[in-house]
Tab-separated table of C-alpha atoms and ligand atoms in Angstrom:
chain	number	residue	atom	x	y	z
L	1	LEU	CA	-0.040	-0.009	0.038
L	2	TYR	CA	2.732	2.462	0.823
L	3	ASP	CA	5.128	2.007	-1.908
L	4	LYS	CA	3.627	0.112	-4.730
L	5	PRO	CA	1.325	1.894	-7.203
L	6	CYS	CA	-2.016	0.160	-7.581
L	7	GLY	CA	-1.904	0.592	-11.391
L	8	ARG	CA	-0.553	-1.573	-13.966
L	9	PHE	CA	2.499	-0.330	-15.601
L	10	ALA	CA	4.027	-2.231	-18.488
L	11	GLU	CA	7.187	-1.166	-20.215
L	12	SER	CA	5.429	-1.757	-23.603
L	13	ASP	CA	2.648	0.700	-22.553
L	14	PHE	CA	5.244	3.509	-22.103
L	15	CYS	CA	6.730	2.669	-25.539
L	16	ARG	CA	3.324	2.760	-27.198
L	17	MET	CA	2.569	6.096	-25.282
L	18	ASN	CA	5.752	7.740	-26.464
L	19	GLU	CA	5.002	6.974	-30.039
L	20	GLN	CA	1.496	8.137	-29.888
L	21	LEU	CA	1.516	11.260	-27.616
L	22	ALA	CA	-1.542	13.114	-28.666
L	23	LEU	CA	-0.200	16.291	-27.287
L	24	PRO	CA	3.691	16.363	-28.134
L	25	GLY	CA	5.598	17.168	-24.952
L	26	SER	CA	7.521	19.897	-26.747
L	27	LYS	CA	4.254	21.917	-26.826
L	28	LEU	CA	2.644	20.659	-23.628
L	29	PHE	CA	5.342	21.626	-21.142
L	30	TYR	CA	5.802	25.094	-22.672
L	31	ARG	CA	2.354	26.386	-22.275
L	32	ASP	CA	1.328	26.091	-25.859
L	33	VAL	CA	-1.416	23.661	-25.081
L	34	ARG	CA	-4.598	25.398	-23.814
L	35	LEU	CA	-6.240	23.092	-21.344
L	36	GLY	CA	-9.886	24.161	-20.574
L	37	LEU	CA	-11.562	23.419	-17.277
L	38	LEU	CA	-15.248	23.557	-16.707
L	39	GLY	CA	-15.800	24.759	-13.136
L	40	GLY	CA	-13.692	26.866	-11.019
L	41	GLY	CA	-14.317	25.577	-7.535
L	42	GLN	CA	-11.931	24.126	-4.999
L	43	LEU	CA	-11.303	21.006	-7.064
L	44	GLY	CA	-10.301	23.178	-10.037
L	45	ARG	CA	-8.097	25.278	-7.711
L	46	MET	CA	-6.134	22.174	-6.574
L	47	ILE	CA	-5.805	20.969	-10.276
L	48	LEU	CA	-4.272	24.584	-10.981
L	49	ARG	CA	-1.606	23.834	-8.322
L	50	SER	CA	-0.613	20.821	-10.242
L	51	ALA	CA	-0.704	22.627	-13.662
L	52	LEU	CA	1.555	25.202	-12.265
L	53	ASP	CA	4.137	22.371	-11.446
L	54	LEU	CA	3.814	20.872	-14.812
L	55	ASN	CA	3.860	24.327	-16.624
L	56	VAL	CA	0.492	23.675	-18.147
L	57	HIS	CA	-1.651	26.700	-19.287
L	58	VAL	CA	-5.245	26.531	-17.991
L	59	ARG	CA	-8.375	28.491	-18.792
L	60	VAL	CA	-11.273	28.183	-16.385
L	61	LEU	CA	-15.041	28.849	-16.838
L	62	ASP	CA	-17.326	29.395	-13.909
L	63	PRO	CA	-20.285	31.604	-13.295
L	64	ASP	CA	-18.959	33.103	-10.091
L	65	PRO	CA	-16.360	35.807	-10.617
L	66	ASN	CA	-15.032	35.092	-7.046
L	67	ALA	CA	-14.846	31.295	-7.475
L	68	PRO	CA	-11.803	29.619	-5.880
L	69	CYS	CA	-10.007	29.491	-9.232
L	70	ALA	CA	-10.699	32.987	-10.277
L	71	ARG	CA	-7.351	34.642	-9.196
L	72	PHE	CA	-5.042	31.736	-10.053
L	73	ALA	CA	-6.156	30.465	-13.561
L	74	ASP	CA	-3.962	31.560	-16.512
L	75	GLU	CA	-7.412	32.927	-18.018
L	76	PHE	CA	-10.713	32.946	-16.164
L	77	THR	CA	-13.914	33.335	-18.000
L	78	VAL	CA	-17.123	34.243	-16.084
L	79	GLY	CA	-19.893	32.199	-17.665
L	80	ASP	CA	-22.406	29.253	-17.105
L	81	PHE	CA	-20.917	25.855	-17.716
L	82	ARG	CA	-24.573	24.661	-18.087
L	83	ASN	CA	-25.174	26.773	-20.999
L	84	PHE	CA	-24.686	25.369	-24.582
L	85	ASP	CA	-23.424	28.525	-26.221
L	86	THR	CA	-21.081	29.525	-23.425
L	87	VAL	CA	-19.453	26.131	-23.333
L	88	LEU	CA	-19.245	25.837	-27.148
L	89	ALA	CA	-17.523	29.277	-27.311
L	90	PHE	CA	-15.222	28.579	-24.321
L	91	GLY	CA	-14.274	25.176	-25.576
L	92	GLN	CA	-13.483	26.323	-29.147
L	93	GLY	CA	-10.440	28.184	-27.486
L	94	CYS	CA	-9.040	25.017	-25.994
L	95	ASP	CA	-7.106	22.173	-27.272
L	96	VAL	CA	-8.109	19.772	-24.403
L	97	LEU	CA	-11.352	20.250	-22.334
L	98	THR	CA	-12.010	18.794	-18.909
L	99	ILE	CA	-14.249	19.255	-15.958
L	100	GLU	CA	-14.168	19.539	-12.211
L	101	ILE	CA	-17.995	19.272	-11.789
L	102	GLU	CA	-20.251	16.972	-13.814
L	103	ASP	CA	-23.212	19.227	-14.101
L	104	VAL	CA	-22.081	20.698	-17.474
L	105	ASN	CA	-23.664	21.063	-20.916
L	106	VAL	CA	-22.936	17.757	-22.640
L	107	GLU	CA	-24.438	18.752	-25.825
L	108	ALA	CA	-21.794	21.368	-26.410
L	109	LEU	CA	-19.138	18.924	-25.392
L	110	GLN	CA	-20.377	16.524	-28.173
L	111	VAL	CA	-20.139	19.272	-30.818
L	112	LEU	CA	-16.749	20.187	-29.495
L	113	ALA	CA	-15.497	16.694	-29.692
L	114	GLN	CA	-16.592	16.507	-33.379
L	115	GLN	CA	-14.822	19.720	-34.000
L	116	GLY	CA	-11.600	18.270	-32.860
L	117	VAL	CA	-11.228	19.460	-29.223
L	118	GLN	CA	-10.093	16.674	-26.983
L	119	VAL	CA	-12.904	16.326	-24.497
L	120	PHE	CA	-12.031	14.207	-21.358
L	121	PRO	CA	-14.061	12.540	-19.928
L	122	SER	CA	-16.284	12.072	-22.934
L	123	ALA	CA	-19.707	13.656	-23.220
L	124	GLU	CA	-21.095	10.235	-23.265
L	125	ALA	CA	-19.501	9.156	-19.914
L	126	ILE	CA	-20.447	12.445	-18.225
L	127	SER	CA	-24.089	12.252	-19.438
L	128	THR	CA	-24.349	8.667	-18.097
L	129	ILE	CA	-23.184	9.684	-14.743
L	130	GLN	CA	-25.115	13.036	-14.557
L	131	ASP	CA	-28.293	11.182	-14.338
L	132	LYS	CA	-28.561	8.826	-11.379
L	133	GLY	CA	-31.241	6.852	-13.220
L	134	LEU	CA	-29.044	6.256	-16.400
L	135	GLN	CA	-25.966	5.658	-14.082
L	136	LYS	CA	-27.631	3.020	-12.073
L	137	ARG	CA	-29.045	1.284	-15.077
L	138	TRP	CA	-25.580	1.399	-16.814
L	139	LEU	CA	-24.026	-0.298	-13.695
L	140	ALA	CA	-26.732	-2.856	-13.320
L	141	GLN	CA	-26.762	-3.803	-17.104
L	142	ARG	CA	-23.005	-4.527	-16.890
L	143	GLY	CA	-23.434	-6.601	-13.821
L	144	PHE	CA	-21.908	-4.162	-11.258
L	145	PRO	CA	-23.326	-4.992	-7.845
L	146	THR	CA	-25.680	-2.126	-6.810
L	147	ALA	CA	-28.663	-1.744	-4.400
L	148	ALA	CA	-31.895	-2.830	-6.005
L	149	PHE	CA	-33.628	0.162	-7.709
L	150	GLU	CA	-36.399	1.466	-9.817
L	151	TRP	CA	-37.055	4.549	-11.780
L	152	VAL	CA	-39.963	6.689	-10.598
L	153	ALA	CA	-41.327	9.649	-12.869
L	154	ASP	CA	-43.204	11.459	-10.173
L	155	THR	CA	-45.220	11.035	-6.764
L	156	THR	CA	-48.156	9.191	-8.564
L	157	ASP	CA	-45.606	6.594	-9.666
L	158	LEU	CA	-43.919	6.400	-6.291
L	159	HIS	CA	-47.304	6.029	-4.331
L	160	ALA	CA	-48.297	3.279	-6.766
L	161	LEU	CA	-45.137	1.209	-5.871
L	162	PHE	CA	-45.941	1.424	-2.081
L	163	GLY	CA	-49.705	0.633	-2.553
L	164	PRO	CA	-51.482	-2.663	-3.396
L	165	GLY	CA	-51.492	-3.852	-7.061
L	166	PRO	CA	-54.706	-3.688	-9.160
L	167	PHE	CA	-55.787	-7.096	-8.029
L	168	GLY	CA	-54.981	-6.584	-4.489
L	169	GLU	CA	-51.469	-7.895	-4.764
L	170	ALA	CA	-48.696	-6.983	-1.992
L	171	PRO	CA	-46.988	-3.679	-2.688
L	172	GLU	CA	-43.928	-3.918	-4.834
L	173	TRP	CA	-41.852	-1.801	-2.526
L	174	HIS	CA	-41.579	-1.638	1.349
L	175	PHE	CA	-40.246	0.859	3.846
L	176	PRO	CA	-37.538	1.840	4.544
L	177	SER	CA	-36.256	2.836	1.190
L	178	VAL	CA	-34.157	5.646	-0.237
L	179	LEU	CA	-35.481	8.189	-2.845
L	180	LYS	CA	-32.897	10.053	-4.923
L	181	LEU	CA	-33.320	12.818	-7.325
L	182	ARG	CA	-32.148	11.784	-10.706
L	183	ARG	CA	-30.413	15.097	-11.380
L	184	GLY	CA	-28.898	17.910	-9.341
L	185	GLY	CA	-28.359	16.248	-5.966
L	186	PHE	CA	-25.097	16.421	-4.137
L	187	ASP	CA	-23.631	16.078	-0.668
L	188	GLY	CA	-26.682	14.307	0.485
L	189	ARG	CA	-29.078	16.961	-0.793
L	190	GLY	CA	-31.269	14.956	-3.137
L	191	VAL	CA	-31.506	11.924	-1.042
L	192	GLN	CA	-34.519	11.228	1.080
L	193	LEU	CA	-35.070	8.262	3.370
L	194	LEU	CA	-38.537	6.974	3.222
L	195	ARG	CA	-39.339	5.330	6.621
L	196	SER	CA	-43.141	5.115	6.429
L	197	GLU	CA	-46.323	6.328	4.623
L	198	ASN	CA	-45.714	9.796	6.292
L	199	ASP	CA	-42.456	10.315	4.434
L	200	LEU	CA	-44.212	9.690	1.253
L	201	GLN	CA	-46.082	12.938	1.683
L	202	LEU	CA	-42.746	14.756	1.686
L	203	ALA	CA	-41.375	12.962	-1.292
L	204	TRP	CA	-40.230	15.044	-4.394
L	205	ASP	CA	-42.498	15.219	-7.198
L	206	ALA	CA	-39.718	14.865	-9.851
L	207	PRO	CA	-37.893	11.996	-11.725
L	208	CYS	CA	-36.153	9.989	-9.082
L	209	ILE	CA	-34.822	6.591	-8.421
L	210	LEU	CA	-36.071	4.537	-5.549
L	211	GLU	CA	-33.518	2.258	-3.953
L	212	GLN	CA	-33.580	-0.431	-1.474
L	213	LYS	CA	-32.270	0.729	1.903
L	214	VAL	CA	-28.928	-1.178	2.302
L	215	ASP	CA	-27.518	-2.175	5.781
L	216	ILE	CA	-24.269	-0.469	5.567
L	217	VAL	CA	-21.274	-1.340	7.665
L	218	ARG	CA	-18.876	0.912	5.949
L	219	GLU	CA	-18.828	3.687	3.258
L	220	LEU	CA	-15.819	3.538	1.116
L	221	ALA	CA	-14.383	5.145	-2.096
L	222	VAL	CA	-11.708	4.349	-4.712
L	223	VAL	CA	-10.443	7.068	-6.867
L	224	VAL	CA	-9.192	5.600	-10.175
L	225	ALA	CA	-7.430	7.437	-13.015
L	226	ARG	CA	-7.447	6.286	-16.673
L	227	ASN	CA	-5.228	8.102	-19.335
L	228	THR	CA	-5.822	8.395	-23.175
L	229	TYR	CA	-3.909	5.134	-23.626
L	230	GLY	CA	-6.167	3.164	-21.458
L	231	GLU	CA	-3.672	2.767	-18.637
L	232	THR	CA	-5.376	2.788	-15.263
L	233	ALA	CA	-4.007	3.596	-11.695
L	234	SER	CA	-6.211	3.387	-8.578
L	235	TYR	CA	-5.541	4.727	-5.151
L	236	PRO	CA	-5.957	2.599	-1.983
L	237	THR	CA	-9.455	2.572	-0.763
L	238	VAL	CA	-10.489	5.265	1.590
L	239	GLU	CA	-13.037	4.682	4.440
L	240	MET	CA	-15.483	7.571	5.426
L	241	GLU	CA	-17.176	8.690	8.516
L	242	PHE	CA	-20.214	10.900	8.293
L	243	ASN	CA	-21.595	13.886	10.330
L	244	PRO	CA	-25.025	12.586	10.944
L	245	GLU	CA	-26.455	16.094	11.161
L	246	ALA	CA	-25.056	17.275	7.820
L	247	ASN	CA	-24.788	13.989	6.044
L	248	LEU	CA	-21.392	15.078	4.859
L	249	VAL	CA	-18.096	13.220	5.059
L	250	GLU	CA	-16.419	14.382	8.227
L	251	PHE	CA	-13.353	12.138	8.370
L	252	LEU	CA	-11.771	10.074	5.636
L	253	PHE	CA	-9.149	7.460	6.450
L	254	SER	CA	-6.714	5.637	4.265
L	255	PRO	CA	-5.804	2.814	4.166
L	256	SER	CA	-9.338	1.614	4.880
L	257	SER	CA	-10.083	-1.282	7.358
L	258	LEU	CA	-10.995	-3.722	4.491
L	259	SER	CA	-9.387	-7.057	4.411
L	260	PRO	CA	-6.827	-7.602	1.686
L	261	GLU	CA	-9.423	-9.630	-0.234
L	262	LEU	CA	-12.097	-6.952	-0.045
L	263	GLU	CA	-9.520	-4.337	-0.900
L	264	ALA	CA	-8.464	-6.246	-4.001
L	265	GLN	CA	-12.227	-6.478	-4.951
L	266	ALA	CA	-12.759	-2.796	-4.448
L	267	GLN	CA	-9.837	-1.906	-6.548
L	268	GLN	CA	-10.901	-4.360	-9.386
L	269	LEU	CA	-14.400	-2.863	-9.265
L	270	ALA	CA	-13.257	0.634	-9.638
L	271	ARG	CA	-10.850	-0.142	-12.494
L	272	SER	CA	-13.447	-2.104	-14.272
L	273	VAL	CA	-16.068	0.676	-14.112
L	274	ALA	CA	-13.451	3.146	-15.511
L	275	GLU	CA	-12.574	0.668	-18.281
L	276	GLN	CA	-16.110	-0.048	-19.184
L	277	LEU	CA	-17.045	3.588	-19.213
L	278	ASN	CA	-14.058	4.208	-21.483
L	279	LEU	CA	-13.402	7.009	-19.065
L	280	VAL	CA	-10.404	9.240	-19.615
L	281	GLY	CA	-9.630	11.309	-16.520
L	282	THR	CA	-10.357	10.623	-12.868
L	283	LEU	CA	-13.311	8.595	-11.560
L	284	ALA	CA	-14.368	8.273	-7.933
L	285	VAL	CA	-16.319	5.069	-7.208
L	286	GLU	CA	-18.255	5.278	-3.951
L	287	LEU	CA	-18.905	1.932	-2.468
L	288	PHE	CA	-20.877	0.415	0.472
L	289	LEU	CA	-19.877	-2.577	2.425
L	290	THR	CA	-23.044	-4.289	3.606
L	291	THR	CA	-23.600	-6.303	6.740
L	292	SER	CA	-23.499	-9.434	4.612
L	293	GLY	CA	-19.950	-8.572	3.501
L	294	GLN	CA	-20.817	-7.518	-0.126
L	295	LEU	CA	-19.347	-4.485	-1.860
L	296	LEU	CA	-21.991	-2.461	-3.727
L	297	VAL	CA	-21.343	0.452	-6.133
L	298	ASN	CA	-23.279	3.384	-4.708
L	299	GLU	CA	-22.439	6.255	-7.069
L	300	LEU	CA	-19.716	7.457	-9.535
L	301	ALA	CA	-18.357	10.915	-10.079
L	302	PRO	CA	-16.352	11.460	-13.201
L	303	ARG	CA	-13.829	13.826	-11.841
L	304	VAL	CA	-11.419	14.426	-8.983
L	305	HIS	CA	-13.368	14.080	-5.757
L	306	ASN	CA	-13.456	14.854	-1.951
L	307	SER	CA	-12.437	11.248	-1.154
L	308	GLY	CA	-9.094	11.812	-2.864
L	309	HIS	CA	-8.146	15.081	-1.144
L	310	HIS	CA	-5.627	13.394	1.093
L	311	THR	CA	-3.754	12.245	-1.961
L	312	LEU	CA	-2.415	15.958	-2.024
L	313	GLY	CA	0.459	15.244	0.452
L	314	ALA	CA	-0.307	11.669	1.422
L	315	SER	CA	0.336	9.995	-2.050
L	316	HIS	CA	3.220	10.076	-4.297
L	317	THR	CA	1.113	11.603	-7.074
L	318	SER	CA	-1.881	13.649	-6.163
L	319	GLN	CA	-5.290	12.917	-7.668
L	320	PHE	CA	-5.120	16.500	-9.160
L	321	GLU	CA	-1.887	15.818	-10.925
L	322	GLN	CA	-2.985	12.357	-11.906
L	323	HIS	CA	-6.046	13.936	-13.563
L	324	LEU	CA	-3.836	16.235	-15.644
L	325	ARG	CA	-1.523	13.373	-16.649
L	326	ALA	CA	-4.613	11.315	-17.598
L	327	VAL	CA	-6.301	13.995	-19.856
L	328	LEU	CA	-3.049	15.231	-21.334
L	329	GLY	CA	-1.858	11.885	-22.499
L	330	LEU	CA	1.006	11.388	-19.992
L	331	PRO	CA	2.026	8.326	-17.971
L	332	LEU	CA	0.176	7.979	-14.807
L	333	GLY	CA	2.020	8.583	-11.440
L	334	SER	CA	2.483	6.319	-8.579
L	335	THR	CA	-0.655	6.013	-6.328
L	336	GLY	CA	1.157	4.565	-3.200
L	337	LEU	CA	0.486	6.212	0.130
L	338	LYS	CA	3.534	7.674	1.955
L	339	LEU	CA	1.872	7.209	5.392
L	340	PRO	CA	-1.475	6.451	6.911
L	341	ALA	CA	-3.683	9.617	6.296
L	342	VAL	CA	-6.865	11.217	7.586
L	343	MET	CA	-8.711	14.019	5.864
L	344	VAL	CA	-11.029	16.235	7.588
L	345	ASN	CA	-13.371	18.628	5.692
L	346	VAL	CA	-13.436	22.160	7.086
L	347	LEU	CA	-17.194	22.909	7.147
L	348	GLY	CA	-18.965	26.240	7.875
L	349	ALA	CA	-20.432	26.124	11.490
L	350	PRO	CA	-24.140	25.824	11.837
L	351	GLY	CA	-25.895	29.145	12.451
L	352	HIS	CA	-23.091	31.172	10.712
L	353	SER	CA	-23.525	32.822	7.332
L	354	GLY	CA	-21.331	35.679	6.077
L	355	PRO	CA	-17.715	36.784	5.772
L	356	VAL	CA	-15.613	33.930	6.966
L	357	VAL	CA	-13.284	33.791	9.999
L	358	TYR	CA	-11.156	30.835	10.874
L	359	ARG	CA	-11.157	30.730	14.677
L	360	GLY	CA	-8.309	28.546	16.165
L	361	ILE	CA	-6.484	28.118	12.970
L	362	GLU	CA	-3.091	29.201	14.611
L	363	GLU	CA	-3.415	26.295	17.287
L	364	VAL	CA	-4.357	23.862	14.420
L	365	LEU	CA	-1.197	24.687	12.471
L	366	ARG	CA	0.928	23.704	15.570
L	367	LEU	CA	-0.412	20.100	15.373
L	368	PRO	CA	2.235	17.573	14.070
L	369	GLY	CA	1.836	16.233	10.538
L	370	LEU	CA	-1.057	18.408	9.666
L	371	ARG	CA	-1.617	20.494	6.598
L	372	VAL	CA	-4.383	23.153	6.183
L	373	HIS	CA	-5.978	23.753	2.704
L	374	LEU	CA	-8.315	26.680	2.505
L	375	TYR	CA	-10.413	27.041	-0.755
L	376	GLY	CA	-10.416	30.867	-0.729
L	377	LYS	CA	-14.149	31.216	-0.353
L	378	THR	CA	-15.067	34.635	1.257
L	379	GLU	CA	-18.415	33.766	2.611
L	380	THR	CA	-19.263	30.803	4.973
L	381	ARG	CA	-22.637	29.070	5.205
L	382	PRO	CA	-23.724	26.158	7.481
L	383	PHE	CA	-21.814	23.110	6.286
L	384	ARG	CA	-20.243	24.868	3.360
L	385	LYS	CA	-16.988	23.190	2.264
L	386	MET	CA	-14.471	25.851	3.094
L	387	GLY	CA	-11.232	23.771	3.131
L	388	HIS	CA	-9.839	20.607	4.385
L	389	LEU	CA	-7.084	19.386	6.772
L	390	THR	CA	-4.909	16.418	5.932
L	391	VAL	CA	-3.049	14.582	8.798
L	392	LEU	CA	-0.179	12.071	8.125
L	393	ALA	CA	1.213	9.985	11.045
L	394	ALA	CA	3.081	6.734	11.616
L	395	THR	CA	-0.184	4.984	12.606
L	396	LEU	CA	-3.759	5.610	11.622
L	397	ALA	CA	-4.757	5.807	15.272
L	398	GLU	CA	-2.350	8.608	15.840
L	399	ALA	CA	-3.493	10.523	12.667
L	400	LYS	CA	-7.250	10.266	13.751
L	401	ALA	CA	-6.294	11.546	17.200
L	402	ILE	CA	-4.659	14.620	15.799
L	403	ALA	CA	-7.526	15.081	13.400
L	404	ARG	CA	-9.993	15.043	16.111
L	405	GLN	CA	-7.984	17.651	18.088
L	406	ALA	CA	-8.017	19.840	15.101
L	407	GLN	CA	-11.562	19.556	14.590
L	408	GLN	CA	-12.306	20.624	18.203
L	409	LEU	CA	-9.999	23.594	17.702
L	410	LEU	CA	-11.196	24.844	14.462
L	411	ARG	CA	-14.433	26.806	14.141
L	412	VAL	CA	-15.468	28.382	10.774
L	413	GLU	CA	-17.697	31.194	11.649
L	414	ALA	CA	-19.061	34.412	10.291
L	415	ASP	CA	-17.358	37.547	11.319
D	501	ADP	P1	-25.006	12.348	-2.761
D	501	ADP	O1	-24.727	12.164	-4.220
D	501	ADP	O2	-25.994	13.326	-2.462
D	501	ADP	O3	-23.836	12.191	-1.880
D	501	ADP	P2	-25.477	9.447	-2.200
D	501	ADP	O4	-26.136	8.587	-3.171
D	501	ADP	O5	-24.117	9.365	-1.921
D	501	ADP	O6	-25.834	11.039	-2.503
D	501	ADP	O7	-26.281	9.208	-0.675
D	501	ADP	C1	-25.956	10.053	0.350
D	501	ADP	C2	-25.759	9.106	1.607
D	501	ADP	O8	-27.062	8.493	1.829
D	501	ADP	C3	-24.876	7.936	1.451
D	501	ADP	O9	-23.571	8.379	1.711
D	501	ADP	C4	-25.414	6.925	2.350
D	501	ADP	O10	-25.085	7.256	3.730
D	501	ADP	C5	-26.938	7.110	2.229
D	501	ADP	N1	-27.549	6.099	1.302
D	501	ADP	C6	-27.442	6.361	0.124
D	501	ADP	N2	-28.096	5.296	-0.665
D	501	ADP	C7	-28.357	4.448	0.242
D	501	ADP	C8	-29.024	3.095	0.229
D	501	ADP	N3	-29.394	2.499	-0.812
D	501	ADP	N4	-29.143	2.399	1.520
D	501	ADP	C9	-28.747	3.061	2.604
D	501	ADP	N5	-28.184	4.298	2.842
D	501	ADP	C10	-27.981	4.971	1.497
């Protein structure tokens, strides 16, 4: 786990790569290749850090003039990445186009690809993942293990599934179940637990998927990268702990507590999803370990991900650099962990909205093995992701203890 990359590297692959480099190194490393990035949030900002190291020119599109990338991109365009015309015009000025958010206009990406812009991941992969209904169907059709699910068009459809059939048959679905908006949900917003008839009254009247509620022992994720040559490299599995109030990841540990057999299974699942999607870029595969010991794929994100933040510092190659390598036709870097790592999201405190102050940050900076990453957002809101902390230590127990200390010391409040 600590030294070996999880990816497969064959010498012949590298030879093939050198022959076929889509973007000749002579241009790429001298700022002549224009890499476009849809989305200028914190994920983009961390991609920019790696772009600086590789001397790659990046143009960013985001609707917010104060987005975390705004002051650091080589070029920053204010515009909506969901708008066809905006994405088309932006993309036409790029050699390679990638994303840090999946909610982008895929129709424009399709046209850009036809016009010769290298779009990674492809419009097809993004559109499959954008819609949780299509994503689940795609996974199920290929035999990937997932929770049982059904598409529901609206509340009439939903009520029918929990009611008796036309001939008095038993209902098809039972409580508890989980309802998920097909589009637009993130960080737990867009997921409703249906415990009883009462909860049905509060259900969304929109296209959703209804999922069997799974008995989860652990929530896990594997970040995998795949480059233009089909080479894959995955990071050791991470394990999450959630803040029950906000339903956001609070702690993330790596390596996870999975047995070596399950670890191998998780790696294999993630790589296989990336390969079958023909994905180029980074993919996060969120997994559940059930009480019966089965790994289920919960959901996919076709981009760098919160569950890979610790790789910035904890891994030989961060997920952000890996993403650049993948979409720019470069060899993938080693994914081995340097030391056990814990990642803590720095979230806005409940009850605080407005200009942000980081109380206790000086004490936090005294803690051993800890690094602070702030995203440069000027306004805090309850549970808004404002930054993250990474702790490296000789043992996971030690790293967790320091992370807990940091969490108690740091308060993200409004001035
Ligand atoms: P989001 O995209 O908003 O993060 P997820 O699909 O990851 O949505 O769901 C959010 C959380 O809800 C999960 O991390 C998990 O704790 C819980 N959850 C989701 N699906 C199920 C399920 N089928 N059974 C039990 N819990 C679930």
